[in-house]
Every structure is written in structure tokens, then in C-alpha cells.
Steps between C-alpha positions, in 0.01 A plus 500: 500500500200638312247273332612586145858379554378196694278392209779572253746279689247218507497509118872567450548177298262638237666843476740589222836675548359852450214441746740367765725804444205737552400306812850529649516873422161542666615316812822704512305824459259406779791401724679832429185694592456314828868545586482873417195545724657311792832682467323838489316441827593717799438204733724196532374161384649155556342170388613167645404137470354302792848432638587871509736502200486825303337472155480873426583837649483855369795740552316707765485200736882494510506868604247466782641188668872432553614186313835322505519485120366680193358185338263319737331275240445140620635587847309439824365843594606478867857398407570798273355774726785658698275648772456230767161625616343485152673170422350348816160649407504341152619169643213498753235603245595228253539239773155576645348582159350820641340792322646828632382852416709817543765379745728800549880500524728797565852549362752766603751705297289627337192436711249307289175325594366227274171309524520136388197296394519126426210347306441160337569457128201302375480296180203279415370532858822374654790678668801502267712753688497835677489865392699747710395864466734768643389862545708795618283670765766736638335820374157380608616424856696828518189698403290305750754570776507870407119513508492324837751752640286789375188344649678432828627859514149636439354266763776595746426869449131445572584275794742753650243778472249273675744419780578868553129574527439208738794590726390862544198414722672281764802735509266793559321313777830407667618862481175630656514260797869572562406871513218421747749320726743793477226755581383295796856477633563873453170598663481266794865392533357174613253288297304196610603165363144446370524802270846406377390137445204614289720719280768231468241238410382715208861560393568126519196427280612755243854356496353154438293652219813653349680168524218325313505766228875452455474119503220506240705739289806275514293196404351693209835620356725204571524224239296196594729203552236253390597133510306389192442126482251283310180477703122482497335835576183313605689372806590858596135605463373209715754573776402868500127423518558277804677792665211738420217257579385655828557857382268434203237349728512798740465738204190307378665438164388205288797332334462345153808305387553336159860386454576325172777254419811706434854446372783625719631856488816655642402645835622604842241375751566773756474795263210352303307446822566863596372628164182291515444599864519871412239455226269298728528759778406771250197293402394461865538876554268557203229285666457649851151349532592161357467367147634241258868434433595288199835335424544321167805348331530354151747426219467650153743546209816427703393744772390428857220734611382587851192722541392655830158668496276674753158664488606794715503875453712496182754756382405830329608511136711811551706318766568177308827620345641601838435193715850355453674831570695529829316665791174520307211366707126550530495359854496694826790282615794313348828604342384515139776255404295178498419489128839652411665198663251265330597645161870469581470137614291396197754657261782320686319176410501603129124544533246769428200643685182670380206648689136542397261680731155661502402745768245339731529159331845366588853437377689221322880463519642271230855365539680332209819292516693309229469125545818295512564313175614141537430365153700191408586414139452128450691314232195292411305822438187441288334843511457753223802673358345845547 
């Protein structure tokens, strides 16, 4: 209620009939405006008391979530929802008094995806109920899926071209040595086992090389079946550094570690360790004569950050946009898939990765991951209403 009407009600005993009439018309007009705005929204809105009984809902909310009845006023929200999964969700949220942002649910016939947010309804710095916001994100998710398919197709095209190029060399080598064996047999009719063994050894090496190319290709194109669970990425970093301890010493690399206190993120230890290992190995390759390797982690604005820096050779500016492309490498060895797999693993963790580098000065990889939200809404809340 606005301050004008509040002051007017405090003095209602002193108001005459005409003033009270104007006050009631004003209240009705304000109520009509609010109802018109809420009913015109494209998102669903439900307001409940602390016990979960519905105080208000706009018509859109009834279209986005299946209810057992058309009038849900004063009903417990979890009792009137016909979908068992959402009913159980509401029951759990109100029981635990949790704040939940954008929990997605999918319905079939027709296929619809809705994102549900549950927030506290605050009055005079105390929780008086809950606000349920419902958004139809079907089109958004469809567009995202279409974009991902287009990106995957483009990446697959590049990857396939890279595989074809990589396979040509070992196949050519195998063909040459088979021809050498055939020529030797045709010329001498009898060839020493030493000569044959030498040719076969080279063929065997090239077959192994082909196998690795194919295995790397399959890993790059197959979906990653990551088992994402809440965890501390600092623990993954510490385990990896123990594994690399002697390799860093032999490479004369000084390690500088600054790991901050972090909230948990969703991660798969095995894949995350592989991604970090690939970045660290790139850093070591950039410092052939030794140097300084820095690893920092910190938390900022609901994001967990990990930065890996080196003072090695750096990356030329004209190559920066290509470093995550399949089969692109500046090394004399390696498959050229290391950073491609890093990018894929980071994206699988709903993260992002950026690179800053100066030629001759070094490189910094920055990884960003969304922190898990575990905010609880307490009934004896005394914070600000904003």
C-alpha cells in the first residue's frame, strides 16, 4: 500500500463520506491497475503465504503448470499441482525454506520447458510468504540446441578435415614400406629376416600412430559423459600438482600457488584433471629452459575462477583465435587436440575459458565456473527487503 493511502486510513475517523468515497475509488483504481499489469505479463506468477497456500496467481501461471483445478486460491500449492515432479519440488522447497533460481521442468504433448524460480516474499524485513515465477523457455532452449548443432557440425567438419590430413602421412609410409617388401621379394625371392623386421617395425609404428589419431578423433567427437557432482576444484588442483611435482622440478620450473577459499562447483574430477593437465603441459612446453608457473583460484560474483599463467614464449596475436581449433598446433609434436579437448571439457562443466598472451612474455589461461547456490531462506529473516 502506498504512503498516501496508509496516511488516509490512519485518519479515516476524521474523513467525511465524500472523502471516504474518493479514497475507496482510489484504492480500487490502484488495485485494478496492479491486476491489469500482472494479468498482462507473459510470465506466470504465484504468491503464497509461509505455509504454501496460494494468495494470488495470474492466468499465465495456470497455462504453464498443470493444476488439478481452475481456482487454486487458498490451496496448498503442492496439493493442487497435478504433475508429481513439480508437486514434490514445491513441497521440498517450502519444507526446507530454500531459494531456488531457474529450476527447469519439461512437459510433453506439446513439448514445453518451463523455468521455475522461488523467492521469499518480504514485508517489514520478515518473510511473509513466497513468490513463484514461471517462465516458458522452450523457444530459448530450442534456439540454443539449434546453435549447438550448427557449432558441432562446423567443428566436426574441421575435425574431419584434420583427421584426413593426419591419416595421409602414416598411410603413405605404410604403403611405401609394403612396396619395399614386395620389391625385395620379387628381386631376391628370399629376403633376410632383419630387413623384413625393420620394415615391419616401421609399419607397426605407423599403425599405432593411426590408432592414436582415430582414438583422439573419437574422444573429440563423442559426447562427454561427465559425472558432474558438487566438489572443490582446489582439491583437483592439489592432486594434479602432486602428480606433476617431479616433472616441474626436472623442468626447472618455479611453482607459485595461491588457492583461495571457494564454494563448490559441479565437476567431474577425472575430466577436470585432464583439462588442467593439458593446460599445464602446454605451459611447460612454452618454458623449455625453465621459468615460473602460477596457479591461482578465487571466488567473485558467483563465479569460481582458476588462472594458470607462465612466463614462457607466448602465443603470436595472429594465432590466438585458432588455438582451440582441432589439429591446430604450434608444436613440433602432439596431436593438436589438447586445447580442443580442454575447451570441450570446460563447456561440459557450464564454464568458460579465456586466454591472454604476449609474445615473449607468457600466457594466462582463465577458467570460469558457476558456483553452486545453496542459499536458505530463514523465517526469522531480518535483512533488507531489496
